[in-house]
Coordinates of C-alpha atoms in Angstrom, one line a residue:
X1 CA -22.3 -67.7 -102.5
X2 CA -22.8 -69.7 -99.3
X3 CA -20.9 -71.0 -96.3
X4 CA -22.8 -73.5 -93.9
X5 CA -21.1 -75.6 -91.0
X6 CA -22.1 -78.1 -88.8
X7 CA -19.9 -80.1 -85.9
X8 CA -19.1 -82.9 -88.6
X9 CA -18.3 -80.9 -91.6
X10 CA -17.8 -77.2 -93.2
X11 CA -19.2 -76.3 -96.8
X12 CA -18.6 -73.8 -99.2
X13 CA -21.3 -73.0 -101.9
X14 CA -21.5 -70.6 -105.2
X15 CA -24.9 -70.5 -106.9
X16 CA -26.9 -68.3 -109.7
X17 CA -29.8 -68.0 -111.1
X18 CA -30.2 -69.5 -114.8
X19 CA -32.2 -67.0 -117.3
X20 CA -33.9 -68.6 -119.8
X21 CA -36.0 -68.2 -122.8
X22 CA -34.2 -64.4 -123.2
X23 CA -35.6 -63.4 -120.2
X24 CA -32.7 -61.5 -118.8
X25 CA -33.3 -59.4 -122.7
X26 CA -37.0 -58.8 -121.3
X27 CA -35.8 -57.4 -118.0
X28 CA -33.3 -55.1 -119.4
X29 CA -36.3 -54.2 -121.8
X30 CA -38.4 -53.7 -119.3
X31 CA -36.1 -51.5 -117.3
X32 CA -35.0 -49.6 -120.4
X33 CA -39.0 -48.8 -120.7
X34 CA -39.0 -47.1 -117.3
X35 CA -35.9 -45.2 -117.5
X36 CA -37.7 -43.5 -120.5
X37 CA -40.4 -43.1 -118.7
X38 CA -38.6 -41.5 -116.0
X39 CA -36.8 -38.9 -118.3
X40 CA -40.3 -37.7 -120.1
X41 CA -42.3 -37.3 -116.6
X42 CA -38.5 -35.0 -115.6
X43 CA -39.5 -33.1 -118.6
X44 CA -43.0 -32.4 -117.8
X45 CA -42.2 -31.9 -114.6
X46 CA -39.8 -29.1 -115.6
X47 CA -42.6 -27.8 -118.1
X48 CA -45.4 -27.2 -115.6
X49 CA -43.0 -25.5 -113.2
X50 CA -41.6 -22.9 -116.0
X51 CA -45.8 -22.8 -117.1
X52 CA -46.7 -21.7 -113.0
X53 CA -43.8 -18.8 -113.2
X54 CA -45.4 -18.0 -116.4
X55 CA -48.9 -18.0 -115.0
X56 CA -47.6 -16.0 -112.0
X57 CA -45.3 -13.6 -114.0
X58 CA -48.8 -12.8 -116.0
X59 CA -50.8 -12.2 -112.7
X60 CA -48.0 -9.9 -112.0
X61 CA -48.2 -7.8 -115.0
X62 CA -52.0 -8.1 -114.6
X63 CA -52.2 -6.7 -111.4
X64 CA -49.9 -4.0 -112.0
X65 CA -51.8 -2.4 -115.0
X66 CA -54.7 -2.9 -112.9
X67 CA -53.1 -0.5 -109.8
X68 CA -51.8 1.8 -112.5
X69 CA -55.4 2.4 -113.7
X70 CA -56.8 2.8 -110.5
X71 CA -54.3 5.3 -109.4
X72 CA -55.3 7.1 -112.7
X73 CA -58.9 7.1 -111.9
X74 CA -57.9 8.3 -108.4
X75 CA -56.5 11.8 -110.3
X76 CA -59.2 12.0 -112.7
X77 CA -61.9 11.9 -109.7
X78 CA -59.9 14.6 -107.8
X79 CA -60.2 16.3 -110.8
X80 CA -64.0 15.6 -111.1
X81 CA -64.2 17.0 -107.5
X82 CA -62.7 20.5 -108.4
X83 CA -64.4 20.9 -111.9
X84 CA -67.9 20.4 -109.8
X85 CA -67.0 22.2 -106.8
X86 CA -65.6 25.1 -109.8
X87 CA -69.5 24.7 -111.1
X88 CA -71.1 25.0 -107.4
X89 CA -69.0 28.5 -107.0
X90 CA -69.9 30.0 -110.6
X91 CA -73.6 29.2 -109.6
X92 CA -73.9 26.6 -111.9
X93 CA -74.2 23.5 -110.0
X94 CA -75.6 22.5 -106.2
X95 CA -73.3 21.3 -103.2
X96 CA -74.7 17.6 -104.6
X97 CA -72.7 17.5 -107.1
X98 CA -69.6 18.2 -105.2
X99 CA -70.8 15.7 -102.6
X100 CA -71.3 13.0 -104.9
X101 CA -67.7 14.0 -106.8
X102 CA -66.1 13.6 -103.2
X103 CA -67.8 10.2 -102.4
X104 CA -66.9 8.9 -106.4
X105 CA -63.1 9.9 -105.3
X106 CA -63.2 8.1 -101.7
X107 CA -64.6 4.8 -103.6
X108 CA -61.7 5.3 -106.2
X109 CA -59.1 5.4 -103.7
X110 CA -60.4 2.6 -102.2
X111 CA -60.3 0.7 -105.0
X112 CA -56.6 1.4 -105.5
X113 CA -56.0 0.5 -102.4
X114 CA -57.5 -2.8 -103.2
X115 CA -55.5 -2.7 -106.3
X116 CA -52.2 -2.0 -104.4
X117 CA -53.0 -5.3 -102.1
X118 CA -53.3 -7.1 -105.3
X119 CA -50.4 -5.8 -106.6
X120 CA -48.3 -7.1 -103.3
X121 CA -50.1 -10.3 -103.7
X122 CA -49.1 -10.9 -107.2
X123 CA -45.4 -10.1 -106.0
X124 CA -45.3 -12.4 -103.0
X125 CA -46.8 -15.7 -105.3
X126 CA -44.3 -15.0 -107.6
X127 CA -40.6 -14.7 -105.8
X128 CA -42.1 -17.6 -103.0
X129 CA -41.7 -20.0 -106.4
X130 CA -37.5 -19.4 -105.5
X131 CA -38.1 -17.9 -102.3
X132 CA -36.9 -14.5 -103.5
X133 CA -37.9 -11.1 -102.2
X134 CA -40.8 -9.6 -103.1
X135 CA -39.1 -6.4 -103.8
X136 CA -37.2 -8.6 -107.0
X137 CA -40.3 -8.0 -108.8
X138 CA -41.4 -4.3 -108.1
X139 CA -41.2 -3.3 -111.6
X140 CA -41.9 -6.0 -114.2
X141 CA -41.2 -5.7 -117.4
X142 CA -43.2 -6.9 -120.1
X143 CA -45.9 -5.2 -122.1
X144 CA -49.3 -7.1 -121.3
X145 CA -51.2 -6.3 -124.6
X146 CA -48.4 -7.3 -126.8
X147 CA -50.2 -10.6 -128.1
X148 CA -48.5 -12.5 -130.7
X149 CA -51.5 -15.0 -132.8
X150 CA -51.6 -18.0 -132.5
X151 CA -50.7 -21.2 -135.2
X152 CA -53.4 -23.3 -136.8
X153 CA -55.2 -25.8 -134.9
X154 CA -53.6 -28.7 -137.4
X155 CA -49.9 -27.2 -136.5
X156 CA -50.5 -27.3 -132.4
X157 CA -52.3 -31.2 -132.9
X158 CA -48.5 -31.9 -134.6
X159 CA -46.7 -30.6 -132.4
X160 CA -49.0 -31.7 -129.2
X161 CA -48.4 -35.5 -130.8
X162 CA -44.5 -34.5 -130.3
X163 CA -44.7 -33.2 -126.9
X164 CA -43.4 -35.3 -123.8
X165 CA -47.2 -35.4 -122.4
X166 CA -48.2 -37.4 -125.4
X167 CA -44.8 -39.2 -125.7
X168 CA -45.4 -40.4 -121.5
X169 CA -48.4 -41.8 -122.9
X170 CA -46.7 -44.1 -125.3
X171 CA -44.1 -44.9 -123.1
X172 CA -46.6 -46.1 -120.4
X173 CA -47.7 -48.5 -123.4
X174 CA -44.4 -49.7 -124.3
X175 CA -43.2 -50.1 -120.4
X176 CA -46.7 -52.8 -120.3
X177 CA -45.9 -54.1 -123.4
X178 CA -42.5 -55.2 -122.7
X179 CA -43.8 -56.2 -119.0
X180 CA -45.9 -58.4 -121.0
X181 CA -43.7 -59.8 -123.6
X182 CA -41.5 -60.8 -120.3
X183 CA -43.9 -63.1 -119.5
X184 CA -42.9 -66.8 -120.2
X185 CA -44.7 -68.5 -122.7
X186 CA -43.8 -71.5 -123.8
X187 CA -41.5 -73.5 -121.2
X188 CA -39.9 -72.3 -117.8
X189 CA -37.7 -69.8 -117.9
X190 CA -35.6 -69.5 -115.0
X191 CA -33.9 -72.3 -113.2
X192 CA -30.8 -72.3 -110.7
X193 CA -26.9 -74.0 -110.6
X194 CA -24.8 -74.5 -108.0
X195 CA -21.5 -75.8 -107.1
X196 CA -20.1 -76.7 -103.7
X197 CA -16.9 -77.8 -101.8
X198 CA -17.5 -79.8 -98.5
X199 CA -14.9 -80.7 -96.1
X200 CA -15.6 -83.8 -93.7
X201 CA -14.0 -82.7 -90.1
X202 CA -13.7 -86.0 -88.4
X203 CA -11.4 -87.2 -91.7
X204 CA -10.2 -84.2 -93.2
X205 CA -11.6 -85.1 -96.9
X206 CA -12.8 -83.1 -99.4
X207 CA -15.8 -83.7 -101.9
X208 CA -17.1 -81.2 -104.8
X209 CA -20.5 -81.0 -105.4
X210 CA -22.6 -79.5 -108.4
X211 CA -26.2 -79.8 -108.9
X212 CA -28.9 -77.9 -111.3
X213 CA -32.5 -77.2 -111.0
X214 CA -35.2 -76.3 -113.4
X215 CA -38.7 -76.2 -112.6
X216 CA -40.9 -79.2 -114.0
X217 CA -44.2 -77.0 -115.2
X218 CA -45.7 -75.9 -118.0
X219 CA -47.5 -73.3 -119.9
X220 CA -50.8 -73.7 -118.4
X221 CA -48.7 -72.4 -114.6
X222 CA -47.7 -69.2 -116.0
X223 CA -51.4 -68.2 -117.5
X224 CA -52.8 -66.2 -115.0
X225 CA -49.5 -64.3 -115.5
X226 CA -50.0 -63.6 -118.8
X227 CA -53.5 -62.6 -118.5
X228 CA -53.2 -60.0 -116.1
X229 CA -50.1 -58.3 -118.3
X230 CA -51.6 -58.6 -121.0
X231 CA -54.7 -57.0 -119.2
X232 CA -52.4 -54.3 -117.7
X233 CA -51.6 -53.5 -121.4
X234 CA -55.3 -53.6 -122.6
X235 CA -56.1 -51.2 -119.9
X236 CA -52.8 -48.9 -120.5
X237 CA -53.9 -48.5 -124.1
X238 CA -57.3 -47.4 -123.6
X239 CA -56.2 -44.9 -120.9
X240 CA -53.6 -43.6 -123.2
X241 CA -56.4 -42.7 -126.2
X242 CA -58.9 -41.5 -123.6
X243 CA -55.9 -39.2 -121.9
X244 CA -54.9 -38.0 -125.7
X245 CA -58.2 -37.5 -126.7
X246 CA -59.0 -35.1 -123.3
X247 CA -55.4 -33.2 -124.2
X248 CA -56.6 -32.6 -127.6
X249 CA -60.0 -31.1 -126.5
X250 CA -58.1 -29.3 -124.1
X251 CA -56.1 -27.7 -126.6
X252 CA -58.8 -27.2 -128.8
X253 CA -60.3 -25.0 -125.8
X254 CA -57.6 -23.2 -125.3
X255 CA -56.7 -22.6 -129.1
X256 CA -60.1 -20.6 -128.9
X257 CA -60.0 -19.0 -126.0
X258 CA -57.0 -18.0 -127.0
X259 CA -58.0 -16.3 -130.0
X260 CA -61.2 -14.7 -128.7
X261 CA -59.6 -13.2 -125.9
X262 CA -56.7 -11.7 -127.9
X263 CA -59.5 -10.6 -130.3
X264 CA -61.7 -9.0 -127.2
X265 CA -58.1 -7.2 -126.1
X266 CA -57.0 -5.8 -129.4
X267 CA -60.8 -4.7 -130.1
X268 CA -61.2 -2.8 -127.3
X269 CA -58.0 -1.7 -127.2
X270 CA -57.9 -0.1 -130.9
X271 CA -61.7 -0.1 -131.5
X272 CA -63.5 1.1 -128.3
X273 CA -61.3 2.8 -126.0
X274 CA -60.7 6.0 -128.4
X275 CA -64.3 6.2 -128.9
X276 CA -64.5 6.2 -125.2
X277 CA -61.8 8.5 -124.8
X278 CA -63.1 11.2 -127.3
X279 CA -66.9 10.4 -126.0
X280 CA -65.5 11.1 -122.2
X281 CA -64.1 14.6 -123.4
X282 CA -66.6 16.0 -125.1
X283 CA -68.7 15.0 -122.0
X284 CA -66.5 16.7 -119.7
X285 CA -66.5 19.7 -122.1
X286 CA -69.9 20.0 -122.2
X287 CA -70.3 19.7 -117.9
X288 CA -68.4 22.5 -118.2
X289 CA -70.2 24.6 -119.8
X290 CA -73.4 23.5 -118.3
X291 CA -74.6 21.1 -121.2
X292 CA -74.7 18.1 -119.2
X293 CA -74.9 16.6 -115.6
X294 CA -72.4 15.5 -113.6
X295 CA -74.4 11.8 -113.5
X296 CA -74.1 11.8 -117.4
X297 CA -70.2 12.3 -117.2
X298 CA -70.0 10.0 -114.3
X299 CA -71.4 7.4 -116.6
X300 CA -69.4 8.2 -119.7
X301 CA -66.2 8.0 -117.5
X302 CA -67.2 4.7 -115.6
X303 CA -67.6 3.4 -119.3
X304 CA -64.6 4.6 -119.8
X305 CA -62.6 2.8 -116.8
X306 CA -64.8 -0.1 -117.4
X307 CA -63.5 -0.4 -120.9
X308 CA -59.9 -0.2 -119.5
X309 CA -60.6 -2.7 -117.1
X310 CA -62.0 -5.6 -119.3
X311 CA -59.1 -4.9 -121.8
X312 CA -56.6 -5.6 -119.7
X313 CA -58.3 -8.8 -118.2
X314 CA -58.7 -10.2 -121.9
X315 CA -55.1 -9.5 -122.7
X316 CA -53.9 -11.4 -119.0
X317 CA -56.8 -13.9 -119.8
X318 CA -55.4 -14.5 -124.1
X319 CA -51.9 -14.7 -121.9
X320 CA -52.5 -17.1 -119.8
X321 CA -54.3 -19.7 -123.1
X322 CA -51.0 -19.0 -124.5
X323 CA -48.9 -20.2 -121.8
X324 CA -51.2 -23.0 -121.3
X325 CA -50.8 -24.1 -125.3
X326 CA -47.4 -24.1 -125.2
X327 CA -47.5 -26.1 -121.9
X328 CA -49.3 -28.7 -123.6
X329 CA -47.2 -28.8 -127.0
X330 CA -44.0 -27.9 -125.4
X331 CA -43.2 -25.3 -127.9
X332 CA -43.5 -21.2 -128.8
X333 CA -47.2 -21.4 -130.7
X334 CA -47.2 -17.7 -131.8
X335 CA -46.7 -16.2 -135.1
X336 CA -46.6 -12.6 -134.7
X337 CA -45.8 -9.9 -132.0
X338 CA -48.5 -7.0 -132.1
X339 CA -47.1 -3.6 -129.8
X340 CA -49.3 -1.5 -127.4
X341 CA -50.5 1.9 -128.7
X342 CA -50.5 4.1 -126.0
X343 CA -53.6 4.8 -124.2

């Protein structure tokens, strides 16, 4: 709509635009193809910021077995300390012995104390994802070794071909697609109407006037058009395949890694550690009776705590594949829950 005067007359104008050759279907299309592209990058969106609490929640629990352990070893050095200065008094050991139990302690304390800053780390990263208190997440719950198995690789490539990652792709395809299927092909596809009253001022008349326009050209004007869509949706498709086929190796890492961590975690955890245990207390029985040195149960029990330590790294670490699977395929992947025995 349009109003234009001048000293000798006043005119009144409504216009539009004609859409031809269904191209007002191909813009709808078009705009249909980005809404759905809108919705599927608001789900993955949501799914990477549930996947960084996750990842954060695990740190968390990680870091907190890791200070418990440490303050264990902190006891289990004082305890070193008395058991060789009990050996120095009885005549059975040298002030050495008591010196180098002392120093173990001091380095085990520090190493909680490293532990405990960890720990507070772990906290902070976690409540600053809703800006929460630190404090919120002083005892988490969860039990880090309880690792459920994962599905077979066929099953997660399913349901990683269902998941909005893989369905953005395809949307991307179809938004070029429809851009070019938009593009004219055969005859011009837009013109314009128009219809006017004009009013004469020095007589008073009025006259109507109506007029319509469509652009004189042909296919060849709309080629270079054409090309680059269709060149936009060349390019779209081959980034799709080579995005899919990076996801898929992706989860193909992680399906493993996932399983030999859990394996590493559950091995050490059932297989080693009693060994370890039972090996560390017949070592310290037999220091006590003056069997064997305080360097040979220094070793057995840094074996021991060593054991610990990687055990619960590969459980975070199988945790954290986990979480990262069911990022990419935007569903639970395990099968079965597996509870901690007791250390």
């Amino acid at each position: 709509m349009g109003l234009s005067e001048t000293p000798s007359q006043l005119s009144l104008t409504l216009s539009s635009v004609l859409e031809l050759g269904h191209q007002r279907e191909g813009r709808v299309g078009v705009q249909a193809r980005f809404s759905e592209l809108a919705d599927l990058e608001q789900q993955i969106t949501l799914l990477d910021l549930s996947a960084r609490v996750t990842y954060r929640y695990i740190d968390l629990l990680e870091a907190e077995r890791l200070y418990r352990l440490a303050q264990d070893a902190v006891v289990l050095a004082r305890g070193r300390v008395d058991a060789a200065d009990a050996r120095r008094v009885r005549g059975a050991g040298s002030g050495a012995e008591t010196l180098r139990a002392q120093a173990s302690q001091a380095q085990t304390e520090l190493e909680a104390a490293r532990m405990f800053s960890r720990l507070e780390r772990a906290r902070y990263q976690l409540t600053s994802l809703w800006g929460g208190d630190p404090q919120e997440a002083s005892q988490p719950s969860g039990d880090l070794f309880e690792l459920p198995g994962s599905v077979s690789f066929d099953v997660l490539t399913s349901q990683l071909t269902d998941s909005p990652a893989t369905q953005k792709l395809l949307a991307e395809e179809r938004v070029r697609q429809a851009e070019t299927e938009r593009q004219p092909r055969d005859a011009p596809t837009e013109g314009q109407w128009d219809l006017g009253v004009t009013r004469v001022a020095g007589s008073g008349d009025y006259g109507m006037t109506l007029g319509v326009s469509v652009p004189l050209v042909g296919q060849r004007r709309y080629r270079p058009e054409i090309r680059a869509a269709e060149a936009r949706h060349a390019q779209s498709q081959w980034q799709s395949k080579a995005r899919h086929q990076q996801m898929l190796v992706q989860l193909h890492d992680a399906w493993q890694s996932h399983r030999s961590e859990r394996a590493r975690a559950l091995g050490l955890k059932d297989r080693v550690l009693p060994l370890l245990v039972d090996a560390e207390r017949e070592t310290r029985r037999a220091y006590d009776q003056g069997g064997v040195s305080f360097s040979e149960w220094l070793v057995v029990r840094n074996e021991l705590m060593n054991a610990r330590t990687e055990a619960i790294s590969a459980a975070a670490e199988a945790l954290r594949q986990q979480a990262w699977l069911e990022q990419l395929t935007a569903t639970s992947v395990h099968t079965a829950s597996y509870s901690e025995v007791s250390q």
